[in-house]
Coordinates of C-alpha atoms in Angstrom, one line a residue:
Chain A
M1 CA 114.0 130.6 32.5
V2 CA 112.0 127.4 32.6
I3 CA 112.9 125.1 35.6
D4 CA 112.3 121.7 34.3
N5 CA 114.1 118.3 33.8
N6 CA 116.1 119.9 30.9
F7 CA 117.5 122.6 33.3
Y8 CA 118.3 120.2 35.9
M9 CA 120.1 118.0 33.5
S10 CA 121.8 121.0 32.0
L11 CA 123.3 121.7 35.5
A12 CA 124.9 118.0 35.4
V13 CA 126.1 118.5 32.0
G14 CA 127.8 121.8 32.7
E15 CA 129.6 120.2 35.9
A16 CA 130.7 117.1 33.8
W17 CA 132.2 119.4 31.2
K18 CA 134.7 120.9 33.9
Y19 CA 136.4 117.4 34.2
Q20 CA 136.1 116.5 30.5
G21 CA 139.3 114.7 29.6
L22 CA 140.6 114.4 33.2
T23 CA 138.4 111.4 33.9
Y24 CA 140.3 109.2 31.3
P25 CA 139.8 106.3 30.9
N26 CA 136.4 106.9 32.3
P27 CA 133.6 109.0 30.7
A28 CA 132.9 112.6 31.9
V29 CA 129.7 112.3 33.7
G30 CA 127.4 114.7 35.9
C31 CA 124.8 114.2 38.1
T32 CA 122.1 116.3 39.8
V33 CA 119.7 115.4 42.8
V34 CA 116.7 117.3 43.2
G35 CA 114.3 116.8 46.4
K36 CA 110.6 116.5 46.8
N37 CA 109.7 120.1 46.2
G38 CA 112.5 120.9 43.6
E39 CA 115.2 121.5 46.3
L40 CA 118.5 121.4 44.5
L41 CA 120.3 118.9 46.7
A42 CA 123.5 118.4 44.8
V43 CA 125.2 118.8 41.4
E44 CA 128.3 116.7 41.1
A45 CA 130.4 115.1 38.6
H46 CA 133.0 112.3 38.2
K47 CA 136.6 113.8 38.7
K48 CA 139.1 111.1 38.1
V49 CA 139.7 107.5 37.6
R50 CA 139.2 105.6 40.9
F51 CA 137.3 108.5 42.4
P52 CA 133.6 107.9 43.1
H53 CA 131.2 108.1 40.0
A54 CA 129.0 111.1 39.5
E55 CA 125.8 109.5 41.1
V56 CA 127.9 108.6 44.1
E57 CA 129.2 112.2 44.7
A58 CA 125.8 113.5 44.2
L59 CA 124.0 111.2 46.5
K60 CA 126.7 111.7 49.2
I61 CA 125.9 115.4 49.2
A62 CA 122.1 114.8 48.9
Y63 CA 122.2 112.5 51.8
Y64 CA 124.1 115.4 53.8
K65 CA 121.6 118.0 52.8
L66 CA 118.4 115.8 53.6
T67 CA 120.0 114.4 57.1
N68 CA 122.4 117.1 58.2
N69 CA 124.6 114.3 59.2
K70 CA 128.2 114.9 58.7
D71 CA 129.5 111.3 58.9
I72 CA 129.1 110.7 55.4
L73 CA 131.2 113.7 54.3
Q74 CA 134.1 111.9 56.0
K75 CA 133.9 109.1 53.4
Q76 CA 136.0 109.6 50.1
N77 CA 136.1 106.0 49.0
S78 CA 133.4 105.0 46.7
A79 CA 132.7 101.4 48.2
D80 CA 132.5 103.2 51.6
I81 CA 129.9 105.5 50.5
H82 CA 128.0 102.8 48.8
N83 CA 127.7 101.0 51.9
Y84 CA 127.0 103.9 54.1
L85 CA 124.0 104.9 52.0
I86 CA 122.7 101.3 51.6
N87 CA 122.7 101.0 55.3
N88 CA 121.6 104.3 56.3
H89 CA 119.4 105.7 53.6
N90 CA 115.9 105.1 55.6
N91 CA 114.2 105.7 52.5
I92 CA 114.9 109.5 52.6
F93 CA 115.2 109.5 48.8
K94 CA 112.0 108.4 48.3
D95 CA 110.7 111.6 46.7
C96 CA 113.9 112.6 45.2
S97 CA 114.8 112.8 41.5
L98 CA 118.1 111.9 40.1
Y99 CA 119.6 113.3 36.8
T100 CA 122.6 111.6 35.3
T101 CA 124.2 112.4 32.0
L102 CA 125.0 108.7 31.5
E103 CA 123.1 105.4 32.2
P104 CA 124.5 104.2 35.7
C105 CA 127.0 101.2 35.3
S106 CA 125.5 98.0 36.2
K107 CA 128.7 96.2 36.5
V108 CA 131.1 96.0 39.4
G109 CA 134.4 97.6 38.1
K110 CA 137.2 99.6 40.2
T111 CA 133.9 100.8 42.1
P112 CA 130.6 99.2 42.9
A113 CA 127.8 99.3 40.3
C114 CA 125.8 102.5 40.8
A115 CA 122.7 100.9 39.3
N116 CA 122.6 98.5 42.2
L117 CA 123.0 101.6 44.8
I118 CA 120.5 103.6 43.0
N119 CA 117.7 100.6 42.9
K120 CA 118.5 100.0 46.4
L121 CA 117.8 103.7 47.8
N122 CA 114.3 103.7 46.2
I123 CA 114.7 106.9 44.6
K124 CA 111.5 108.1 43.0
K125 CA 112.7 108.9 39.5
I126 CA 115.6 108.7 37.4
Y127 CA 116.4 110.7 34.3
I128 CA 119.0 109.6 32.0
G129 CA 121.0 111.7 29.2
S130 CA 122.8 109.0 27.2
K131 CA 122.5 105.3 27.1
D132 CA 125.3 103.2 27.9
S133 CA 125.6 100.6 25.2
F134 CA 128.1 98.7 27.2
Q135 CA 125.5 98.3 30.0
D136 CA 122.5 95.9 30.5
D137 CA 119.2 97.6 30.6
F138 CA 119.0 99.9 33.7
N139 CA 115.6 98.5 35.1
S140 CA 114.6 101.3 37.4
N141 CA 111.9 103.6 36.9
A142 CA 114.1 105.7 34.5
E143 CA 113.4 108.0 31.6
F144 CA 116.0 108.1 29.0
G145 CA 116.9 110.8 26.5
V146 CA 116.8 114.2 28.6
L147 CA 119.1 116.3 26.6
K148 CA 120.3 113.5 24.8
Q149 CA 122.5 115.4 22.3
E150 CA 124.3 117.4 25.1
C151 CA 124.8 114.3 27.1
D152 CA 126.0 112.3 24.0
D153 CA 128.5 115.1 23.0
L154 CA 130.2 114.7 26.5
L155 CA 131.0 111.1 25.7
E156 CA 132.8 111.8 22.5
P157 CA 136.4 111.4 24.1
F158 CA 135.2 108.2 25.9
N159 CA 133.9 106.5 22.8
L160 CA 137.0 107.0 21.1
W161 CA 139.1 105.6 24.0
Q162 CA 136.9 102.5 24.1
K163 CA 137.0 102.0 20.4
D164 CA 140.9 102.6 19.9
K165 CA 142.4 106.0 20.9
F166 CA 141.7 109.7 21.5
V167 CA 143.8 112.4 19.9
F168 CA 143.2 116.0 20.7
F169 CA 145.1 119.3 19.7
K170 CA 145.5 121.8 22.2
W171 CA 146.5 125.5 21.4
A172 CA 146.2 129.1 23.0
Q173 CA 145.5 132.1 20.9
R174 CA 144.3 135.5 21.3
L175 CA 141.1 136.7 19.9
D176 CA 142.6 137.8 16.7
G177 CA 144.1 134.4 16.2
S178 CA 147.5 135.4 17.0
T179 CA 150.1 133.3 19.2
D180 CA 153.3 135.3 19.1
G181 CA 154.8 136.0 22.7
I182 CA 153.4 134.6 25.8
V183 CA 149.8 133.9 25.5
S184 CA 149.1 131.6 28.5
T185 CA 148.8 132.6 32.1
E186 CA 149.6 130.8 35.3
K187 CA 146.1 129.6 35.8
S188 CA 145.7 128.2 32.1
R189 CA 149.1 126.6 32.4
K190 CA 147.9 124.7 35.5
N191 CA 144.9 123.7 33.9
V192 CA 147.1 122.1 30.8
H193 CA 149.1 120.3 33.5
K194 CA 146.1 118.6 34.5
M195 CA 145.5 117.6 31.3
R196 CA 149.1 116.3 30.9
D197 CA 148.8 114.2 33.9
V198 CA 146.2 112.0 32.3
C199 CA 147.7 111.9 28.9
D200 CA 150.1 109.1 27.9
L201 CA 151.7 110.8 24.9
L202 CA 152.2 114.4 24.2
V203 CA 153.2 115.1 20.6
I204 CA 155.3 118.3 19.7
G205 CA 157.1 119.8 17.1
G206 CA 160.9 119.8 16.9
G207 CA 161.1 123.5 16.1
T208 CA 159.1 124.2 19.4
V209 CA 161.5 122.1 21.5
R210 CA 164.5 123.9 20.0
A211 CA 163.2 127.3 20.5
D212 CA 161.3 127.1 24.0
R213 CA 163.4 124.2 25.5
P214 CA 160.2 123.1 27.7
T215 CA 159.9 120.6 30.2
L216 CA 156.5 119.5 29.4
D217 CA 155.7 117.8 32.6
A218 CA 152.7 118.2 34.9
R219 CA 154.6 119.6 38.0
L220 CA 152.2 122.5 38.7
V221 CA 149.8 119.7 39.7
D222 CA 152.2 117.3 41.1
G223 CA 151.2 115.0 38.2
K224 CA 152.9 112.4 36.2
A225 CA 154.9 113.4 32.9
P226 CA 153.5 111.6 29.7
D227 CA 155.8 110.2 27.2
I228 CA 157.0 112.8 24.4
L229 CA 156.9 112.2 20.7
I230 CA 159.0 115.2 19.2
Y231 CA 157.8 115.3 15.6
S232 CA 160.8 116.0 13.6
R233 CA 162.9 115.0 10.6
Q234 CA 166.1 116.1 12.2
K235 CA 166.9 113.7 14.8
E236 CA 169.7 115.4 16.8
F237 CA 168.7 117.5 19.9
D238 CA 170.5 119.2 22.9
K239 CA 170.1 116.7 25.4
T240 CA 170.2 119.4 28.2
I241 CA 166.5 120.6 27.2
P242 CA 164.7 119.9 30.2
L243 CA 162.1 117.4 28.7
F244 CA 164.9 114.9 28.2
N245 CA 165.6 114.9 32.0
V246 CA 162.3 114.0 33.4
K247 CA 162.2 110.7 35.1
N248 CA 159.9 107.8 34.1
R249 CA 159.2 109.4 30.7
K250 CA 160.1 107.9 27.3
V251 CA 161.3 110.5 24.5
I252 CA 160.9 109.5 20.9
V253 CA 162.2 111.4 18.2
S254 CA 160.4 110.6 14.9
E255 CA 158.6 111.8 11.7
D256 CA 156.5 108.8 11.9
L257 CA 153.1 109.9 13.3
S258 CA 151.7 106.4 13.4
I259 CA 153.7 106.0 16.8
V260 CA 150.6 107.5 18.4
N261 CA 148.8 104.1 17.6
N262 CA 150.8 102.7 20.8
Y263 CA 148.8 105.0 23.0
K264 CA 145.4 105.8 24.3
N265 CA 144.9 109.4 25.2
I266 CA 147.1 111.5 23.2
M267 CA 147.4 115.4 23.3
I268 CA 149.2 117.4 20.6
E269 CA 150.5 121.0 21.5
G270 CA 151.4 123.4 18.9
T271 CA 150.2 126.2 16.7
Q272 CA 148.9 126.5 13.2
K273 CA 151.6 124.7 11.5
M274 CA 151.3 121.7 13.7
M275 CA 147.7 121.8 13.4
N276 CA 148.1 121.4 9.8
L277 CA 150.7 118.6 10.0
T278 CA 148.7 116.4 12.4
K279 CA 145.1 117.0 10.9
K280 CA 144.8 113.4 9.7
I281 CA 145.1 112.0 13.2
T282 CA 143.3 114.5 15.2
D283 CA 139.8 113.7 16.8
Y284 CA 139.1 117.1 18.7
Y285 CA 140.4 120.6 19.2
L286 CA 140.8 122.4 22.5
C287 CA 141.4 126.2 22.2
Y288 CA 142.4 128.4 25.1
L289 CA 141.2 131.8 24.0
H290 CA 143.0 134.4 26.0
L291 CA 141.5 137.7 26.6
A292 CA 142.9 140.4 29.2
D293 CA 142.6 138.7 32.4
K294 CA 140.8 135.5 31.6
F295 CA 140.5 132.7 29.1
E296 CA 137.8 130.6 27.9
V297 CA 138.3 126.9 26.8
L298 CA 136.5 126.2 23.5
N299 CA 135.8 122.6 22.8
L300 CA 135.6 122.2 19.3
K301 CA 135.0 119.5 16.7
K302 CA 136.7 118.8 13.4
E303 CA 133.9 120.7 11.4
D304 CA 134.4 123.8 13.7
I305 CA 138.2 123.9 12.7
I306 CA 137.4 123.2 9.1
S307 CA 134.9 126.2 8.9
W308 CA 137.4 128.7 10.0
M309 CA 140.7 127.3 8.7
K310 CA 139.7 125.8 5.5
K311 CA 141.8 128.0 3.6
D312 CA 145.0 128.0 5.8
L313 CA 144.9 124.3 6.4
N314 CA 143.8 123.0 2.8
L315 CA 141.2 120.9 4.3
Chain B
M1 CA 129.5 122.1 42.9
V2 CA 128.7 124.1 46.1
I3 CA 124.9 125.2 46.2
D4 CA 125.0 128.2 48.1
N5 CA 124.0 131.9 48.0
N6 CA 126.7 132.6 45.3
F7 CA 125.2 129.9 43.2
Y8 CA 121.7 131.2 43.3
M9 CA 122.7 134.7 42.6
S10 CA 125.2 133.4 39.6
L11 CA 121.8 131.8 38.0
A12 CA 120.2 135.5 38.4
V13 CA 123.4 136.9 36.7
G14 CA 123.4 134.5 34.0
E15 CA 119.8 135.2 33.2
A16 CA 120.3 138.9 33.2
W17 CA 123.2 138.6 30.7
K18 CA 120.7 137.1 28.1
Y19 CA 119.0 140.4 28.2
Q20 CA 122.1 142.8 28.6
G21 CA 121.5 145.9 26.2
L22 CA 117.9 144.9 25.3
T23 CA 116.5 146.4 28.6
Y24 CA 117.7 150.0 27.5
P25 CA 117.4 152.4 29.3
N26 CA 116.8 150.1 32.2
P27 CA 119.7 148.0 33.7
A28 CA 120.1 144.4 33.0
V29 CA 118.8 142.6 36.4
G30 CA 118.1 139.1 37.2
C31 CA 116.5 137.4 40.2
T32 CA 116.2 134.0 41.7
V33 CA 113.5 133.0 44.2
V34 CA 114.4 129.9 46.4
G35 CA 112.0 128.2 48.8
K36 CA 112.1 126.9 52.4
N37 CA 114.2 123.9 51.6
G38 CA 116.3 125.1 48.8
E39 CA 113.6 124.7 46.1
L40 CA 114.6 126.6 43.1
L41 CA 111.2 128.2 42.4
A42 CA 112.2 130.9 39.6
V43 CA 115.0 132.5 37.8
E44 CA 114.0 135.4 35.8
A45 CA 115.2 138.8 34.4
H46 CA 113.9 142.1 33.3
K47 CA 113.6 141.7 29.5
K48 CA 112.8 145.0 28.1
V49 CA 111.7 148.7 29.2
R50 CA 108.1 148.8 30.4
F51 CA 108.0 145.0 30.9
P52 CA 108.0 144.0 34.7
H53 CA 111.3 144.1 36.8
A54 CA 113.2 141.1 37.4
E55 CA 111.8 140.8 40.9
V56 CA 108.3 140.9 39.8
E57 CA 108.9 138.4 36.9
A58 CA 110.5 135.9 39.5
L59 CA 107.9 136.4 42.1
K60 CA 105.1 135.7 39.6
I61 CA 106.5 132.6 38.7
A62 CA 107.5 131.6 42.4
Y63 CA 103.8 132.3 43.2
Y64 CA 102.4 130.0 40.7
K65 CA 105.0 127.3 41.7
L66 CA 104.0 127.5 45.5
T67 CA 100.1 127.6 44.8
N68 CA 99.6 126.1 41.6
N69 CA 97.2 128.8 40.8
K70 CA 97.4 129.9 37.1
D71 CA 95.5 133.2 37.5
I72 CA 98.7 135.1 38.0
L73 CA 100.3 133.7 34.8
Q74 CA 97.5 135.7 32.8
K75 CA 99.0 138.9 34.1
Q76 CA 101.7 140.6 32.1
N77 CA 101.4 144.2 33.4
S78 CA 103.6 145.1 36.3
A79 CA 101.0 146.8 38.2
D80 CA 98.6 143.9 38.0
I81 CA 101.0 141.6 39.2
H82 CA 102.0 143.7 42.0
N83 CA 98.5 144.1 43.1
Y84 CA 97.8 140.5 42.7
L85 CA 100.8 139.5 44.8
I86 CA 99.8 142.1 47.7
N87 CA 96.4 140.9 47.8
N88 CA 96.9 137.3 47.6
H89 CA 100.3 136.3 49.0
N90 CA 98.9 134.9 52.2
N91 CA 102.6 134.9 53.6
I92 CA 103.5 131.9 51.3
F93 CA 106.9 133.7 50.8
K94 CA 107.7 133.7 54.4
D95 CA 110.2 131.0 54.1
C96 CA 111.6 132.2 50.9
S97 CA 114.9 133.8 49.8
L98 CA 115.0 136.2 46.9
Y99 CA 118.5 136.7 45.1
T100 CA 118.5 140.0 43.0
T101 CA 121.6 141.4 41.0
L102 CA 120.6 144.9 42.0
E103 CA 119.0 146.5 44.8
P104 CA 115.3 146.5 44.3
C105 CA 113.9 150.2 43.0
S106 CA 112.2 152.1 46.0
K107 CA 110.6 154.8 43.7
V108 CA 107.6 154.5 41.6
G109 CA 108.6 154.9 37.9
K110 CA 107.1 153.3 34.9
T111 CA 106.2 150.6 37.2
P112 CA 105.3 150.4 40.8
A113 CA 108.3 150.1 43.4
C114 CA 109.9 146.6 44.1
A115 CA 111.1 147.5 47.3
N116 CA 107.5 148.1 48.5
L117 CA 106.3 145.0 46.9
I118 CA 109.1 142.9 48.5
N119 CA 108.6 144.3 52.0
K120 CA 104.8 143.7 51.7
L121 CA 105.3 140.0 50.9
N122 CA 107.1 139.2 54.1
I123 CA 109.9 137.3 52.4
K124 CA 112.5 135.9 54.6
K125 CA 115.7 137.0 53.2
I126 CA 116.7 139.2 50.6
Y127 CA 120.3 138.9 49.0
I128 CA 121.3 141.8 46.7
G129 CA 124.4 141.9 44.4
S130 CA 125.0 145.6 43.7
K131 CA 123.9 148.7 45.6
D132 CA 121.8 151.0 43.6
S133 CA 123.3 154.7 44.3
F134 CA 120.0 156.3 43.1
Q135 CA 117.9 154.4 45.5
D136 CA 117.1 155.0 49.1
D137 CA 118.6 152.6 51.3
F138 CA 116.6 149.3 51.2
N139 CA 115.2 148.7 54.6
S140 CA 114.4 145.0 54.5
N141 CA 116.3 142.2 55.9
A142 CA 118.8 142.4 53.2
E143 CA 122.3 141.2 52.9
F144 CA 124.3 143.3 50.3
G145 CA 127.2 142.2 48.1
V146 CA 126.7 138.8 47.2
L147 CA 128.7 138.1 44.0
K148 CA 129.3 142.0 43.9
Q149 CA 131.7 142.0 41.1
E150 CA 129.7 140.0 38.8
C151 CA 126.5 142.1 39.5
D152 CA 128.4 145.4 39.3
D153 CA 129.7 144.2 35.6
L154 CA 126.3 143.7 34.7
L155 CA 125.4 147.4 35.3
E156 CA 128.2 148.9 33.2
P157 CA 126.0 149.9 30.2
F158 CA 123.5 151.2 32.5
N159 CA 126.0 153.1 34.4
L160 CA 126.9 155.0 31.1
W161 CA 123.5 155.6 30.0
Q162 CA 122.8 157.2 33.2
K163 CA 125.7 159.2 33.1
D164 CA 126.0 160.4 29.5
K165 CA 125.7 157.6 26.6
F166 CA 126.9 154.3 25.8
V167 CA 128.8 153.3 22.7
F168 CA 129.4 149.6 21.8
F169 CA 131.2 148.2 18.8
K170 CA 129.7 145.0 17.5
W171 CA 131.4 142.6 15.1
A172 CA 131.6 139.1 13.9
Q173 CA 134.5 136.9 13.3
R174 CA 135.9 133.3 13.0
L175 CA 138.2 131.8 15.6
D176 CA 141.3 132.7 13.4
G177 CA 140.0 136.5 13.4
S178 CA 138.9 136.5 9.7
T179 CA 135.7 138.2 8.6
D180 CA 135.9 137.7 4.8
G181 CA 132.7 136.4 3.1
I182 CA 129.5 135.8 5.1
V183 CA 130.2 135.2 8.8
S184 CA 126.8 135.6 10.3
T185 CA 123.9 133.1 10.3
E186 CA 120.0 133.6 10.5
K187 CA 120.1 133.2 14.2
S188 CA 122.8 135.6 15.0
R189 CA 121.4 138.2 12.7
K190 CA 118.2 138.1 14.7
N191 CA 120.0 138.7 17.6
V192 CA 121.8 141.8 16.2
H193 CA 118.2 143.0 14.9
K194 CA 117.1 142.9 18.6
M195 CA 120.0 145.1 19.5
R196 CA 119.3 147.5 16.7
D197 CA 115.6 147.9 18.0
V198 CA 116.7 149.5 21.1
C199 CA 119.6 151.5 19.8
D200 CA 119.0 155.1 18.7
L201 CA 122.1 155.4 16.3
L202 CA 124.0 153.0 14.5
V203 CA 127.4 153.9 13.0
I204 CA 128.7 152.2 9.8
G205 CA 131.5 152.9 7.6
G206 CA 131.0 154.3 4.0
G207 CA 132.9 151.6 2.4
T208 CA 130.8 148.9 3.9
V209 CA 127.7 150.8 3.0
R210 CA 128.8 150.9 -0.7
A211 CA 129.9 147.3 -0.8
D212 CA 127.2 145.7 1.1
R213 CA 124.1 147.9 0.1
P214 CA 122.6 147.1 3.6
T215 CA 119.1 148.0 5.0
L216 CA 120.4 148.3 8.7
D217 CA 116.8 147.9 10.3
A218 CA 115.3 145.5 12.8
R219 CA 113.0 143.7 10.4
L220 CA 113.6 140.3 11.8
V221 CA 112.3 141.2 15.1
D222 CA 109.6 143.6 13.8
G223 CA 111.6 146.3 15.8
K224 CA 112.3 149.9 15.0
A225 CA 115.3 151.1 12.9
P226 CA 117.8 153.3 14.4
D227 CA 119.2 156.5 13.0
I228 CA 122.2 155.8 10.9
L229 CA 125.6 157.7 10.9
I230 CA 127.5 157.0 7.8
Y231 CA 131.0 157.6 8.8
S232 CA 132.6 158.8 5.6
R233 CA 134.8 161.4 3.9
Q234 CA 133.2 161.2 0.7
K235 CA 129.4 162.5 0.8
E236 CA 127.9 161.1 -2.2
F237 CA 125.9 157.8 -1.8
D238 CA 123.6 155.8 -4.2
K239 CA 120.3 156.8 -2.6
T240 CA 118.7 153.4 -3.9
I241 CA 120.9 151.8 -1.1
P242 CA 118.1 150.1 1.2
L243 CA 119.1 151.8 4.3
F244 CA 118.1 155.3 2.9
N245 CA 114.4 154.1 2.4
V246 CA 113.6 152.8 5.8
K247 CA 110.8 154.9 7.4
N248 CA 111.0 157.0 10.4
R249 CA 114.9 157.1 10.2
K250 CA 117.4 159.8 9.9
V251 CA 120.6 159.3 7.9
I252 CA 123.7 161.3 8.5
V253 CA 126.6 161.3 6.4
S254 CA 129.7 162.7 8.2
E255 CA 133.2 162.4 9.1
D256 CA 132.5 164.0 12.5
L257 CA 131.9 161.1 15.2
S258 CA 130.9 163.8 17.9
I259 CA 127.4 163.5 16.3
V260 CA 127.1 160.5 18.6
N261 CA 126.9 163.0 21.5
N262 CA 123.2 163.5 20.5
Y263 CA 122.4 160.1 21.1
K264 CA 122.2 157.8 24.2
N265 CA 122.5 154.1 23.0
I266 CA 125.0 153.6 20.1
M267 CA 126.1 150.6 18.2
I268 CA 128.9 150.7 15.7
E269 CA 129.1 147.9 13.2
G270 CA 132.2 147.0 11.3
T271 CA 135.5 145.1 11.2
Q272 CA 139.0 146.0 12.2
K273 CA 139.5 149.2 10.2
M274 CA 136.4 150.6 11.6
M275 CA 137.2 149.4 15.3
N276 CA 140.5 151.3 15.0
L277 CA 138.8 154.6 13.8
T278 CA 136.3 154.7 16.4
K279 CA 138.4 153.4 19.5
K280 CA 138.3 156.8 21.1
I281 CA 134.5 157.0 21.5
T282 CA 133.8 153.1 22.1
D283 CA 133.1 151.9 25.6
Y284 CA 132.4 148.3 25.0
Y285 CA 133.1 145.5 22.6
L286 CA 130.5 142.8 21.5
C287 CA 132.2 139.8 19.6
Y288 CA 130.2 137.4 17.7
L289 CA 132.5 134.6 17.4
H290 CA 131.2 132.0 14.7
L291 CA 132.1 128.4 14.8
A292 CA 130.7 125.6 12.6
D293 CA 127.1 125.8 13.5
K294 CA 127.1 127.9 16.4
F295 CA 128.3 131.2 17.7
E296 CA 129.3 132.6 21.1
V297 CA 128.8 136.0 22.2
L298 CA 132.0 137.7 23.9
N299 CA 131.1 140.7 25.9
L300 CA 134.5 142.5 26.1
K301 CA 135.8 145.4 28.0
K302 CA 138.3 148.0 26.5
E303 CA 141.2 146.2 28.1
D304 CA 140.3 142.8 26.6
I305 CA 140.6 144.5 23.2
I306 CA 143.7 146.4 23.9
S307 CA 145.5 143.0 25.0
W308 CA 145.0 141.4 21.5
M309 CA 144.8 144.1 19.3
K310 CA 147.5 146.4 20.6
K311 CA 149.7 145.9 17.5
D312 CA 147.1 146.4 15.0
L313 CA 145.2 149.3 16.6
N314 CA 148.3 151.0 18.0
L315 CA 146.6 151.6 21.2

């Protein structure tokens, strides 16, 4: 295997994918810091809104690796880490390279600007995957376009949030396409609850609500429950179904899918019938492929779905 | 992400998987070499029988990274690399760690013993995934059992070759389980040809032979064609079907699957019907899952198949 700039960037890309979607409304971003002779100092990602950006997480760990000083590990808040690094870096990053999947932010937002931090630390070289069209030019000794396509792919949900809204369809299946009985596991359910926690609307079919009597909250991760759109022609539902009794949530029963336009980050859950009914409003597909004792999450674009469901979905 | 011994071993495991099956009759092995301060110097794998072992490939690249001396890059032969390293190492590995998925070989075989090489290079620390029960104890400063389960999983085909024979079933499908029409791509076909090159028998159903009129050789990689067992009750075939006219290959038409016992590395190709007919002799499953413009290769154990095909296969 060739250990080069692409390799270091690929580690950042892989780490960022672990938090795809969960960073809403921020983009999924990963960052690798490499030392003078190619020491792998840190591979980190942005994990959640208001948490430090990927570059800050990575520089924090890299600082600790280079100095063995544990003080910085106590700092969780982005501004605190920024300040600590700016005041204590002593040019230890002067031979380091930083790989970030997205151009560092140059404006102060919920957290201080990463571009300012990076410039002040005198990092030898900055490698960037995607250019952020919302940023000013990043003026450091930066090289753009490392693994550009892979880094751009990471940004697809974010770009849609920015423009308007992001709608993704999530389903679980076995390898033969079957979905009958219980497909999910405790671990995959926890994963789905993390996603619900950051969604503001969850769309589900009326038949599923009647049959499964679900709660559709994010209790497994102590998260907040999204609003619910029950997509159904028939308006009457048994109000003892748990989803109706979750606090701080709105439940809408409607056959009008344009309701999703009132929301920004929308998950649809269902199987093939629901996939077909919602195909016109869906941007992205997330398949939980269950094997014997594990599952793989497949991130799929519209064209991936079209290729295998053409017949069934009349696409 | 935590960058620790498990991480470095996981790079070796990932690299080894890229050559799983292709190393027949040798095991798939990967190796990472890390420098004094955590510099990632090399991640390599054993690629093919008579090619250097993973440790030798990795030490070769690591030597070049540490010395910038290109002489060693000219050496392809395992004994030449061994000799060069033993004569020229100058203790440059004294602060390095080596991570190998399998205990280094201690006996001279088709290539010199890796354990001897590693001992002579005074490498600081050796991390080993799986213990090789065929080896004497490896007497270096070694730590065993790093990512043991992942490393043991890598050895499953090898262990079966050693004991008797290895039979794996390969098929291609789309995400909904469908296999009609053309599923494979140029790239996936090339991948399959590499596999055929190292198999000594390929089993295929009579119906597929009549319908597809295949060649079933390894021409896309200039490889050798395996013998063919056409599993069929009906013995008459049109001898102008290309597979009958490939040089240095035996074609057997039979409904007796025990013919596989005369071979060591056996691939069965087919779809669900063939999977069902051959389930009793199959050790392992390889699924080429095709999406729009890419495919993923899923390495599946018997229990993975049972979980999703229970109904269809009456397992």
